[in-house]
CSV table of C-alpha atoms in Angstrom, one decimal:
chain,number,residue,atom,x,y,z
O,1,MET,CA,-10.5,13.7,12.1
O,2,LYS,CA,-12.0,10.3,13.3
O,3,PRO,CA,-11.8,9.9,17.0
O,4,ASN,CA,-10.0,6.6,17.6
O,5,PHE,CA,-11.8,4.4,19.7
O,6,ASP,CA,-10.3,1.7,22.2
O,7,LEU,CA,-10.7,-1.7,21.5
O,8,SER,CA,-11.3,-3.3,24.9
O,9,GLU,CA,-14.9,-1.2,24.8
O,10,LEU,CA,-16.3,-2.0,21.4
O,11,ASN,CA,-19.4,-3.9,22.3
O,12,SER,CA,-19.9,-4.8,18.4
O,13,ILE,CA,-17.4,-7.0,18.5
O,14,LEU,CA,-18.1,-8.7,21.8
O,15,LYS,CA,-22.0,-9.9,20.6
O,16,PHE,CA,-21.1,-11.9,17.1
O,17,GLU,CA,-23.2,-15.3,16.3
O,18,TYR,CA,-19.5,-16.6,14.9
O,19,PHE,CA,-16.5,-15.4,12.9
O,20,GLU,CA,-14.0,-15.7,10.4
O,21,THR,CA,-10.2,-14.5,9.3
O,22,TYR,CA,-9.1,-13.5,6.3
O,23,SER,CA,-5.8,-12.4,4.7
O,24,LEU,CA,-5.5,-10.4,1.9
O,25,GLN,CA,-2.9,-8.0,-0.4
O,26,ARG,CA,0.3,-11.1,0.4
O,27,GLY,CA,1.3,-13.7,-1.9
O,28,ALA,CA,2.3,-14.8,-5.1
O,29,GLU,CA,-0.6,-14.6,-6.9
O,30,TYR,CA,-0.7,-11.3,-5.2
O,31,GLU,CA,2.7,-9.3,-6.2
O,32,LYS,CA,2.1,-11.0,-10.1
O,33,VAL,CA,-1.7,-9.3,-10.4
O,34,ILE,CA,-0.7,-6.1,-8.6
O,35,HIS,CA,2.6,-6.1,-11.0
O,36,GLU,CA,0.5,-5.7,-14.3
O,37,LYS,CA,-2.2,-3.3,-13.0
O,38,GLU,CA,0.7,-1.4,-11.9
O,39,LYS,CA,2.2,-2.4,-15.9
O,40,LEU,CA,-1.6,-1.2,-17.1
O,41,TYR,CA,-1.5,1.9,-14.8
O,42,ASN,CA,1.9,3.2,-16.0
O,43,ARG,CA,0.4,2.7,-19.4
O,44,LEU,CA,-2.4,4.9,-19.3
O,45,LEU,CA,-0.9,7.5,-17.3
O,46,LYS,CA,1.5,7.7,-20.2
O,47,LYS,CA,-1.5,8.8,-22.0
O,48,ALA,CA,-2.4,11.4,-20.5
O,49,GLU,CA,-6.2,10.8,-20.5
O,50,GLN,CA,-8.4,10.0,-18.0
O,51,SER,CA,-10.6,6.2,-17.6
O,52,LYS,CA,-13.0,4.8,-15.1
O,53,GLU,CA,-10.2,2.2,-15.5
O,54,LEU,CA,-7.3,4.5,-14.6
O,55,GLU,CA,-9.3,6.5,-11.6
O,56,LEU,CA,-10.1,2.8,-10.1
O,57,LEU,CA,-6.7,1.4,-10.7
O,58,ASP,CA,-5.0,4.5,-9.1
O,59,PHE,CA,-7.3,4.0,-6.2
O,60,GLN,CA,-6.0,0.2,-6.2
O,61,LEU,CA,-2.3,0.8,-6.5
O,62,ASN,CA,-2.2,4.5,-4.5
O,63,ASN,CA,-4.9,4.5,-1.5
O,64,VAL,CA,-5.0,2.1,1.9
O,65,GLN,CA,-6.9,-1.1,0.9
O,66,PHE,CA,-9.7,-2.8,2.8
O,67,LEU,CA,-11.0,-6.5,3.4
O,68,PHE,CA,-14.3,-4.7,1.9
O,69,ASP,CA,-14.2,-2.1,-0.1
O,70,GLU,CA,-17.4,1.0,-0.7
O,71,CYS,CA,-19.3,-1.3,-2.5
O,72,ASN,CA,-19.1,-4.4,-0.5
O,73,GLU,CA,-16.6,-6.2,-2.4
O,74,LEU,CA,-14.1,-8.3,-1.4
O,75,HIS,CA,-11.0,-7.4,-1.9
O,76,PHE,CA,-9.9,-9.6,-5.1
O,77,SER,CA,-7.0,-11.1,-2.7
O,78,ALA,CA,-8.7,-11.5,0.3
O,79,LYS,CA,-8.4,-15.6,0.8
O,80,LYS,CA,-10.8,-16.9,3.9
O,81,HIS,CA,-9.4,-18.9,7.1
O,82,LYS,CA,-11.8,-20.6,9.1
O,83,ARG,CA,-14.7,-19.7,10.8
O,84,PHE,CA,-15.2,-20.5,15.2
O,85,TYR,CA,-18.8,-19.8,16.4
O,86,LEU,CA,-19.3,-18.0,20.4
O,87,ASN,CA,-19.4,-21.0,21.9
O,88,GLU,CA,-16.0,-22.3,20.7
O,89,SER,CA,-12.9,-22.0,22.4
O,90,GLU,CA,-11.3,-20.0,19.6
O,91,ALA,CA,-14.0,-17.3,20.2
O,92,LYS,CA,-13.4,-17.7,23.2
O,93,GLU,CA,-9.5,-16.4,23.5
O,94,LEU,CA,-10.2,-13.6,20.7
O,95,ILE,CA,-12.5,-12.5,23.0
O,96,GLN,CA,-10.3,-12.6,25.6
O,97,ILE,CA,-7.6,-10.7,23.6
O,98,PHE,CA,-10.2,-8.2,22.7
O,99,LYS,CA,-10.8,-7.3,26.6
O,100,THR,CA,-6.7,-6.7,27.3
O,101,LYS,CA,-7.4,-2.8,28.4
O,102,THR,CA,-4.9,-0.7,26.4
O,103,GLN,CA,-2.0,1.1,28.2
O,104,SER,CA,1.2,1.3,25.6
O,105,ILE,CA,-0.1,2.2,22.0
O,106,PRO,CA,2.2,1.4,19.7
O,107,SER,CA,2.7,4.5,17.5
O,108,TRP,CA,4.1,3.9,14.4
O,109,MET,CA,5.0,6.4,11.3
O,110,CYS,CA,4.2,4.4,8.7
O,111,ALA,CA,0.8,3.9,6.5
O,112,PRO,CA,-0.9,0.6,7.5
O,113,ILE,CA,-1.3,-1.7,4.8
O,114,TYR,CA,-4.2,-4.1,6.0
O,115,ARG,CA,-3.0,-8.1,5.4
O,116,ASP,CA,-5.1,-9.3,7.7
O,117,ALA,CA,-8.9,-9.9,9.1
O,118,ILE,CA,-12.1,-10.2,11.5
O,119,VAL,CA,-15.3,-10.5,10.5
O,120,PHE,CA,-18.0,-10.9,13.0
O,121,TYR,CA,-21.9,-11.8,12.4
O,122,ASP,CA,-24.7,-12.1,14.0
O,123,LYS,CA,-27.2,-15.0,13.8
O,124,GLU,CA,-28.7,-13.9,10.4
O,125,ASN,CA,-25.7,-13.6,9.7
O,126,CYS,CA,-24.7,-10.5,8.7
O,127,ILE,CA,-21.8,-8.9,8.9
O,128,THR,CA,-21.7,-6.8,12.3
O,129,GLU,CA,-18.5,-5.4,12.5
O,130,VAL,CA,-14.9,-6.1,10.3
O,131,LEU,CA,-11.3,-5.4,11.8
O,132,ASN,CA,-8.9,-4.7,9.2
O,133,ILE,CA,-5.4,-5.2,11.4
O,134,CYS,CA,-1.7,-4.3,10.1
O,135,PHE,CA,1.0,-6.3,11.9
O,136,SER,CA,4.1,-4.6,11.0
O,137,CYS,CA,2.3,-0.8,12.2
O,138,GLU,CA,0.0,-1.8,14.4
O,139,PHE,CA,-3.0,-0.3,13.1
O,140,ILE,CA,-6.4,-1.4,13.2
O,141,GLN,CA,-9.8,0.1,11.3
O,142,ASN,CA,-13.0,-1.2,11.9
O,143,SER,CA,-15.9,-0.9,8.4
O,144,ASN,CA,-16.2,2.7,9.7
O,145,LYS,CA,-12.4,3.2,8.8
O,146,ASP,CA,-12.2,4.1,12.5
O,147,PHE,CA,-9.0,3.9,14.4
O,148,ILE,CA,-9.1,1.7,16.8
O,149,ASP,CA,-5.9,1.7,19.8
O,150,ALA,CA,-5.4,-1.3,21.5
O,151,ASP,CA,-2.8,-2.2,23.7
O,152,GLU,CA,1.2,-3.3,22.5
O,153,SER,CA,0.2,-6.9,24.3
O,154,VAL,CA,-3.4,-7.8,21.7
O,155,TYR,CA,-1.2,-7.2,18.4
O,156,GLU,CA,1.3,-10.0,19.7
O,157,ASN,CA,-2.0,-12.6,20.8
O,158,LEU,CA,-3.8,-12.0,17.8
O,159,LYS,CA,-0.7,-12.3,15.7
O,160,LYS,CA,-0.3,-15.7,17.6
O,161,ILE,CA,-4.0,-16.5,17.1
O,162,LEU,CA,-4.3,-16.0,13.2
O,163,MET,CA,-0.6,-17.4,12.9
O,164,GLU,CA,-2.4,-20.3,14.1
O,165,PHE,CA,-5.6,-19.9,12.0
O,166,GLY,CA,-3.3,-20.6,9.3
O,167,HIS,CA,-2.6,-16.5,8.2
O,168,LYS,CA,1.3,-16.1,7.0
O,169,ILE,CA,1.8,-13.2,9.0
O,170,ASN,CA,5.4,-11.2,8.1
O,171,SER,CA,5.5,-8.3,10.1
O,172,ASP,CA,8.8,-5.6,10.3
O,173,LYS,CA,9.7,-6.7,13.2
């Protein structure tokens, strides 16, 4: 099992030129597409023959989904909300949230559904890090799929700032 990393110790997210925020896996349009994929998956499953399409559907429906897949393709439901540069107040606020010392780590027993993400870029417009965030389970995973430990207060502060950016965050809490 991979070790967890502490959010406040991840220097890669503190060294960026700009960041963008994304929402994914939410909304009526997404639900409609997933419903159609489930119907197709069930039809293919009844045929009892393996196919590339069945494998892909199985992966999309029965595995944790991230903003980017293994081929660095953006999730089909992803929608970009905002971009902020390092010198903007929003970026400074985000950095302060990330510097929060981890004292109390949430421990929910559910699997994450990543509906929000933050992507960090360098001066050459290359991605330096991706944080996939589940506010329901209070999990963060990076682009390497490492779990990132963060204090409970980080989730509340991230939720607040992302909602200011236009994210429609609904958590079970």
